[in-house]
Amino acid sequence: MANLIDGKAVSASVRAQVAQETRELIAKGVTPGLAVVIVGDDPASRTYVNNKKKACAETGIHSEEYALPATTSQEELMRLIDELNVKKEINGILVQSPLPTGLDEKAVVDAILPEKDVDAFHPSNVGRIMIGNFHYLPCTPAGIIELIHSQNIEIQGKNCVVIGRSNIVGKPMAMLLLHNNGTVTICHSKTKNLKEICQQADILVAAVGKPKFVTADMVKPGAVVIDVGMDRDENGKLCGDVDFAEVEKIAGYITPVPGGVGPMTIAMLLRNTLTAAKLQNGLME
Ligand code: NAP
């Protein structure tokens, strides 16, 4: 049976560290601040925003919510970003996606000052990640690296396979594994021989968005299997991209859903906000 990687526990320890550093920063007169912008009334987005605000409060990070109606125009949203870009109390700006149809998400991300882009989605931060000279890492892939390190698993020299090439998970994930000296293969919907490629993986990251997509016959015995998926099974129950019940019998390590990658994402957002506050106050280079 695989060792379970407990995302809740690792996330709690990252949050405790962030809380400690936040207290030290506040003692120096700097309170980290995060602005969370939500447009419209998507229930999943509302839950994510509430969780982010709660996590900020628990760590001592100041947070401000900007809840705008679904009828908000592009100009109004861009004006808000401009205001937040210059607002002193705000070190990080997060715009909850997806935005309602008709709003240009890319234009919004481009408008956020790179030093306040705690999601690390701005092209300037994406470029920095590519060349290995970054302050912020996108939260989900950064959380996954933290999970792997928490088990003292060596990435260097390992065959790493990432299924999925989205800008927020798959591509940056592959880049971070590469920075850690993994030998990385990225798979996507046009990949041929997916099963054979996955069977070679020492570390397999599934970011597909399809329930139980990774089956036991795709997994090398003893492999580290990281499940990013947040899907619904045939009964509407939350599950991942990995067929957990079967894969845990042969993997060396596995992350559960829920309780694996998910809790790490918010923890890394808090860390990025702390970093932003330090950078903007000359307390970090
Ligand atoms: P996405 O943008 O939809 O990307 C999915 C990727 O999977 C695409 O690159 C797609 O390939 C690839 N794919 C689809 N079908 C495939 C197939 N049959 N074989 C191989 N590759 C295939 O999704 P995402 O935003 O990266 O998210 C992926 C999953 O992670 C979702 O379940 C999402 O909810 C979850 N997620 C979780 C967290 C968290 O905090 N836990 C954060 C973000 C996302 P093409 O590029 O060729 O279309």
PDB file of C-alpha atoms in Angstrom, residues 15-207:
ATOM      1  CA  ARG A  15       0.552  28.144   7.402  1.00  0.00           C
ATOM      2  CA  ALA A  16       2.124  28.036  10.864  1.00  0.00           C
ATOM      3  CA  GLN A  17       5.421  29.187   9.344  1.00  0.00           C
ATOM      4  CA  VAL A  18       3.661  31.983   7.424  1.00  0.00           C
ATOM      5  CA  ALA A  19       1.796  33.037  10.611  1.00  0.00           C
ATOM      6  CA  GLN A  20       5.085  33.203  12.526  1.00  0.00           C
ATOM      7  CA  GLU A  21       6.777  35.293   9.822  1.00  0.00           C
ATOM      8  CA  THR A  22       3.677  37.509   9.569  1.00  0.00           C
ATOM      9  CA  ARG A  23       3.897  38.245  13.318  1.00  0.00           C
ATOM     10  CA  GLU A  24       7.566  39.179  12.886  1.00  0.00           C
ATOM     11  CA  LEU A  25       6.703  41.450   9.966  1.00  0.00           C
ATOM     12  CA  ILE A  26       3.876  43.150  11.865  1.00  0.00           C
ATOM     13  CA  ALA A  27       6.321  43.781  14.718  1.00  0.00           C
ATOM     14  CA  LYS A  28       8.418  45.697  12.173  1.00  0.00           C
ATOM     15  CA  GLY A  29       5.360  47.784  11.258  1.00  0.00           C
ATOM     16  CA  VAL A  30       4.383  45.960   8.064  1.00  0.00           C
ATOM     17  CA  THR A  31       1.063  44.093   7.804  1.00  0.00           C
ATOM     18  CA  PRO A  32       0.814  41.946   4.657  1.00  0.00           C
ATOM     19  CA  GLY A  33      -2.397  42.672   2.721  1.00  0.00           C
ATOM     20  CA  LEU A  34      -4.268  40.674   0.092  1.00  0.00           C
ATOM     21  CA  ALA A  35      -7.116  41.958  -2.093  1.00  0.00           C
ATOM     22  CA  VAL A  36      -9.483  39.271  -3.334  1.00  0.00           C
ATOM     23  CA  VAL A  37     -11.661  40.313  -6.254  1.00  0.00           C
ATOM     24  CA  ILE A  38     -14.729  38.274  -7.139  1.00  0.00           C
ATOM     25  CA  VAL A  39     -17.082  39.122  -9.983  1.00  0.00           C
ATOM     26  CA  GLY A  40     -20.526  37.528 -10.173  1.00  0.00           C
ATOM     27  CA  ASP A  41     -22.054  34.864  -7.956  1.00  0.00           C
ATOM     28  CA  ASP A  42     -20.541  31.529  -9.000  1.00  0.00           C
ATOM     29  CA  PRO A  43     -20.996  29.323  -5.890  1.00  0.00           C
ATOM     30  CA  ALA A  44     -17.637  27.515  -6.270  1.00  0.00           C
ATOM     31  CA  SER A  45     -15.814  30.854  -6.613  1.00  0.00           C
ATOM     32  CA  ARG A  46     -17.626  32.149  -3.524  1.00  0.00           C
ATOM     33  CA  THR A  47     -16.424  29.126  -1.528  1.00  0.00           C
ATOM     34  CA  TYR A  48     -12.816  29.593  -2.729  1.00  0.00           C
ATOM     35  CA  VAL A  49     -12.909  33.310  -1.847  1.00  0.00           C
ATOM     36  CA  ASN A  50     -14.351  32.616   1.613  1.00  0.00           C
ATOM     37  CA  ASN A  51     -11.646  30.001   2.243  1.00  0.00           C
ATOM     38  CA  LYS A  52      -8.916  32.421   1.174  1.00  0.00           C
ATOM     39  CA  LYS A  53     -10.243  35.179   3.457  1.00  0.00           C
ATOM     40  CA  LYS A  54     -10.512  32.764   6.372  1.00  0.00           C
ATOM     41  CA  ALA A  55      -6.954  31.521   5.804  1.00  0.00           C
ATOM     42  CA  CYS A  56      -5.695  35.128   5.751  1.00  0.00           C
ATOM     43  CA  ALA A  57      -7.469  35.897   9.042  1.00  0.00           C
ATOM     44  CA  GLU A  58      -5.983  32.785  10.668  1.00  0.00           C
ATOM     45  CA  THR A  59      -2.447  33.769   9.660  1.00  0.00           C
ATOM     46  CA  GLY A  60      -2.717  37.460  10.551  1.00  0.00           C
ATOM     47  CA  ILE A  61      -2.721  38.638   6.926  1.00  0.00           C
ATOM     48  CA  HIS A  62      -5.010  41.608   6.255  1.00  0.00           C
ATOM     49  CA  SER A  63      -7.525  40.822   3.501  1.00  0.00           C
ATOM     50  CA  GLU A  64     -10.010  42.958   1.614  1.00  0.00           C
ATOM     51  CA  GLU A  65     -12.804  41.510  -0.475  1.00  0.00           C
ATOM     52  CA  TYR A  66     -14.066  43.310  -3.570  1.00  0.00           C
ATOM     53  CA  ALA A  67     -17.311  41.613  -4.628  1.00  0.00           C
ATOM     54  CA  LEU A  68     -18.597  43.033  -7.890  1.00  0.00           C
ATOM     55  CA  PRO A  69     -21.852  42.181  -9.677  1.00  0.00           C
ATOM     56  CA  ALA A  70     -21.827  39.984 -12.795  1.00  0.00           C
ATOM     57  CA  THR A  71     -22.872  43.075 -14.778  1.00  0.00           C
ATOM     58  CA  THR A  72     -19.524  44.785 -14.060  1.00  0.00           C
ATOM     59  CA  SER A  73     -17.915  46.183 -17.214  1.00  0.00           C
ATOM     60  CA  GLN A  74     -14.329  45.578 -18.280  1.00  0.00           C
ATOM     61  CA  GLU A  75     -13.579  49.272 -17.656  1.00  0.00           C
ATOM     62  CA  GLU A  76     -14.918  49.122 -14.085  1.00  0.00           C
ATOM     63  CA  LEU A  77     -12.871  46.022 -13.341  1.00  0.00           C
ATOM     64  CA  MET A  78      -9.723  47.541 -14.847  1.00  0.00           C
ATOM     65  CA  ARG A  79     -10.287  50.695 -12.791  1.00  0.00           C
ATOM     66  CA  LEU A  80     -10.424  48.623  -9.611  1.00  0.00           C
ATOM     67  CA  ILE A  81      -7.157  46.865 -10.536  1.00  0.00           C
ATOM     68  CA  ASP A  82      -5.528  50.272 -11.120  1.00  0.00           C
ATOM     69  CA  GLU A  83      -6.666  51.407  -7.653  1.00  0.00           C
ATOM     70  CA  LEU A  84      -5.392  48.240  -5.980  1.00  0.00           C
ATOM     71  CA  ASN A  85      -2.077  48.483  -7.824  1.00  0.00           C
ATOM     72  CA  VAL A  86      -1.349  51.752  -5.993  1.00  0.00           C
ATOM     73  CA  LYS A  87      -3.059  50.982  -2.695  1.00  0.00           C
ATOM     74  CA  LYS A  88      -0.377  50.852  -0.001  1.00  0.00           C
ATOM     75  CA  GLU A  89      -2.155  48.415   2.329  1.00  0.00           C
ATOM     76  CA  ILE A  90      -2.438  45.875  -0.477  1.00  0.00           C
ATOM     77  CA  ASN A  91       0.595  43.752  -1.371  1.00  0.00           C
ATOM     78  CA  GLY A  92      -1.142  41.035  -3.359  1.00  0.00           C
ATOM     79  CA  ILE A  93      -4.067  41.076  -5.781  1.00  0.00           C
ATOM     80  CA  LEU A  94      -6.024  37.969  -6.648  1.00  0.00           C
ATOM     81  CA  VAL A  95      -8.853  37.954  -9.167  1.00  0.00           C
ATOM     82  CA  GLN A  96     -10.926  34.825  -8.708  1.00  0.00           C
ATOM     83  CA  SER A  97     -11.461  32.940 -11.949  1.00  0.00           C
ATOM     84  CA  PRO A  98     -13.532  32.232 -13.917  1.00  0.00           C
ATOM     85  CA  LEU A  99     -14.773  35.728 -14.689  1.00  0.00           C
ATOM     86  CA  PRO A 100     -18.308  36.041 -16.111  1.00  0.00           C
ATOM     87  CA  THR A 101     -18.552  35.682 -19.894  1.00  0.00           C
ATOM     88  CA  GLY A 102     -17.724  38.885 -21.687  1.00  0.00           C
ATOM     89  CA  LEU A 103     -14.911  39.931 -19.356  1.00  0.00           C
ATOM     90  CA  ASP A 104     -11.368  39.594 -20.660  1.00  0.00           C
ATOM     91  CA  GLU A 105      -9.443  37.640 -18.015  1.00  0.00           C
ATOM     92  CA  LYS A 106      -6.131  37.946 -19.819  1.00  0.00           C
ATOM     93  CA  ALA A 107      -6.377  41.757 -19.920  1.00  0.00           C
ATOM     94  CA  VAL A 108      -7.094  41.771 -16.181  1.00  0.00           C
ATOM     95  CA  VAL A 109      -4.108  39.557 -15.360  1.00  0.00           C
ATOM     96  CA  ASP A 110      -1.879  41.718 -17.571  1.00  0.00           C
ATOM     97  CA  ALA A 111      -3.044  44.836 -15.697  1.00  0.00           C
ATOM     98  CA  ILE A 112      -1.999  43.567 -12.260  1.00  0.00           C
ATOM     99  CA  LEU A 113       1.410  44.891 -11.236  1.00  0.00           C
ATOM    100  CA  PRO A 114       3.798  41.918 -11.457  1.00  0.00           C
ATOM    101  CA  GLU A 115       5.016  42.590  -7.893  1.00  0.00           C
ATOM    102  CA  LYS A 116       1.408  42.286  -6.634  1.00  0.00           C
ATOM    103  CA  ASP A 117       0.610  39.234  -8.798  1.00  0.00           C
ATOM    104  CA  VAL A 118       0.567  36.626  -6.016  1.00  0.00           C
ATOM    105  CA  ASP A 119      -1.029  34.042  -8.338  1.00  0.00           C
ATOM    106  CA  ALA A 120       2.086  34.317 -10.579  1.00  0.00           C
ATOM    107  CA  PHE A 121      -0.051  34.423 -13.719  1.00  0.00           C
ATOM    108  CA  HIS A 122       1.302  37.702 -15.160  1.00  0.00           C
ATOM    109  CA  PRO A 123       3.478  37.124 -18.283  1.00  0.00           C
ATOM    110  CA  SER A 124       6.408  38.772 -16.520  1.00  0.00           C
ATOM    111  CA  ASN A 125       6.208  36.289 -13.625  1.00  0.00           C
ATOM    112  CA  VAL A 126       5.656  33.382 -16.017  1.00  0.00           C
ATOM    113  CA  GLY A 127       8.827  34.441 -17.855  1.00  0.00           C
ATOM    114  CA  ARG A 128      10.717  34.668 -14.577  1.00  0.00           C
ATOM    115  CA  ILE A 129       9.704  31.103 -13.739  1.00  0.00           C
ATOM    116  CA  MET A 130      10.925  29.975 -17.163  1.00  0.00           C
ATOM    117  CA  ILE A 131      14.417  31.422 -16.561  1.00  0.00           C
ATOM    118  CA  GLY A 132      14.527  30.336 -12.928  1.00  0.00           C
ATOM    119  CA  ASN A 133      14.676  33.866 -11.469  1.00  0.00           C
ATOM    120  CA  PHE A 134      11.391  34.204  -9.627  1.00  0.00           C
ATOM    121  CA  HIS A 135       9.864  35.582  -6.449  1.00  0.00           C
ATOM    122  CA  TYR A 136       6.429  34.029  -6.852  1.00  0.00           C
ATOM    123  CA  LEU A 137       5.455  30.559  -7.967  1.00  0.00           C
ATOM    124  CA  PRO A 138       1.949  29.602  -9.046  1.00  0.00           C
ATOM    125  CA  CYS A 139       0.242  28.230  -5.960  1.00  0.00           C
ATOM    126  CA  THR A 140      -0.800  24.727  -7.027  1.00  0.00           C
ATOM    127  CA  PRO A 141       2.508  23.599  -8.612  1.00  0.00           C
ATOM    128  CA  ALA A 142       4.476  25.217  -5.771  1.00  0.00           C
ATOM    129  CA  GLY A 143       2.309  23.342  -3.277  1.00  0.00           C
ATOM    130  CA  ILE A 144       3.023  20.071  -5.072  1.00  0.00           C
ATOM    131  CA  ILE A 145       6.791  20.608  -4.877  1.00  0.00           C
ATOM    132  CA  GLU A 146       6.330  21.291  -1.150  1.00  0.00           C
ATOM    133  CA  LEU A 147       4.381  18.032  -0.769  1.00  0.00           C
ATOM    134  CA  ILE A 148       7.111  16.052  -2.547  1.00  0.00           C
ATOM    135  CA  HIS A 149       9.834  17.662  -0.428  1.00  0.00           C
ATOM    136  CA  SER A 150       7.831  16.988   2.746  1.00  0.00           C
ATOM    137  CA  GLN A 151       8.380  13.253   2.153  1.00  0.00           C
ATOM    138  CA  ASN A 152      12.093  13.728   1.406  1.00  0.00           C
ATOM    139  CA  ILE A 153      11.498  12.379  -2.088  1.00  0.00           C
ATOM    140  CA  GLU A 154      14.387  13.126  -4.436  1.00  0.00           C
ATOM    141  CA  ILE A 155      13.295  14.706  -7.741  1.00  0.00           C
ATOM    142  CA  GLN A 156      16.765  14.945  -9.255  1.00  0.00           C
ATOM    143  CA  GLY A 157      17.299  12.440 -12.064  1.00  0.00           C
ATOM    144  CA  LYS A 158      13.781  11.020 -11.755  1.00  0.00           C
ATOM    145  CA  ASN A 159      11.457  10.453 -14.692  1.00  0.00           C
ATOM    146  CA  CYS A 160       8.648  12.928 -14.113  1.00  0.00           C
ATOM    147  CA  VAL A 161       5.484  12.807 -16.200  1.00  0.00           C
ATOM    148  CA  VAL A 162       2.901  15.594 -16.046  1.00  0.00           C
ATOM    149  CA  ILE A 163      -0.480  14.913 -17.645  1.00  0.00           C
ATOM    150  CA  GLY A 164      -1.992  18.274 -18.592  1.00  0.00           C
ATOM    151  CA  ARG A 165      -0.466  21.452 -20.032  1.00  0.00           C
ATOM    152  CA  SER A 166      -2.652  24.254 -18.666  1.00  0.00           C
ATOM    153  CA  ASN A 167      -1.006  27.578 -17.883  1.00  0.00           C
ATOM    154  CA  ILE A 168      -1.971  27.373 -14.215  1.00  0.00           C
ATOM    155  CA  VAL A 169      -0.990  23.780 -13.451  1.00  0.00           C
ATOM    156  CA  GLY A 170       0.585  21.557 -16.119  1.00  0.00           C
ATOM    157  CA  LYS A 171       3.143  23.887 -17.713  1.00  0.00           C
ATOM    158  CA  PRO A 172       4.474  25.528 -14.519  1.00  0.00           C
ATOM    159  CA  MET A 173       4.465  22.118 -12.817  1.00  0.00           C
ATOM    160  CA  ALA A 174       6.726  20.730 -15.528  1.00  0.00           C
ATOM    161  CA  MET A 175       9.013  23.756 -15.213  1.00  0.00           C
ATOM    162  CA  LEU A 176       9.350  23.388 -11.438  1.00  0.00           C
ATOM    163  CA  LEU A 177      10.159  19.689 -11.758  1.00  0.00           C
ATOM    164  CA  LEU A 178      12.779  20.646 -14.341  1.00  0.00           C
ATOM    165  CA  HIS A 179      14.257  23.271 -11.971  1.00  0.00           C
ATOM    166  CA  ASN A 180      14.527  20.429  -9.449  1.00  0.00           C
ATOM    167  CA  ASN A 181      16.549  18.447 -12.008  1.00  0.00           C
ATOM    168  CA  GLY A 182      13.819  15.992 -12.937  1.00  0.00           C
ATOM    169  CA  THR A 183      13.664  14.571 -16.464  1.00  0.00           C
ATOM    170  CA  VAL A 184      10.274  15.831 -17.513  1.00  0.00           C
ATOM    171  CA  THR A 185       7.676  14.709 -20.055  1.00  0.00           C
ATOM    172  CA  ILE A 186       4.474  16.710 -20.571  1.00  0.00           C
ATOM    173  CA  CYS A 187       1.436  14.816 -21.879  1.00  0.00           C
ATOM    174  CA  HIS A 188      -1.826  16.221 -23.215  1.00  0.00           C
ATOM    175  CA  SER A 189      -4.899  15.211 -25.183  1.00  0.00           C
ATOM    176  CA  LYS A 190      -2.897  14.653 -28.394  1.00  0.00           C
ATOM    177  CA  THR A 191      -0.222  12.494 -26.757  1.00  0.00           C
ATOM    178  CA  LYS A 192       0.203   9.051 -28.262  1.00  0.00           C
ATOM    179  CA  ASN A 193       1.061   6.050 -26.062  1.00  0.00           C
ATOM    180  CA  LEU A 194       0.024   7.865 -22.893  1.00  0.00           C
ATOM    181  CA  LYS A 195      -0.153   4.629 -20.915  1.00  0.00           C
ATOM    182  CA  GLU A 196       3.394   3.569 -21.877  1.00  0.00           C
ATOM    183  CA  ILE A 197       4.797   7.031 -21.061  1.00  0.00           C
ATOM    184  CA  CYS A 198       3.073   7.069 -17.665  1.00  0.00           C
ATOM    185  CA  GLN A 199       4.390   3.584 -16.893  1.00  0.00           C
ATOM    186  CA  GLN A 200       7.925   5.031 -17.058  1.00  0.00           C
ATOM    187  CA  ALA A 201       7.179   7.729 -14.468  1.00  0.00           C
ATOM    188  CA  ASP A 202       8.883   7.744 -11.082  1.00  0.00           C
ATOM    189  CA  ILE A 203       6.809  10.837 -10.328  1.00  0.00           C
ATOM    190  CA  LEU A 204       3.428  11.116 -12.036  1.00  0.00           C
ATOM    191  CA  VAL A 205       1.368  14.317 -11.765  1.00  0.00           C
ATOM    192  CA  ALA A 206      -2.211  14.151 -13.039  1.00  0.00           C
ATOM    193  CA  ALA A 207      -3.817  17.514 -13.913  1.00  0.00           C
TER     194      ALA A 207
END
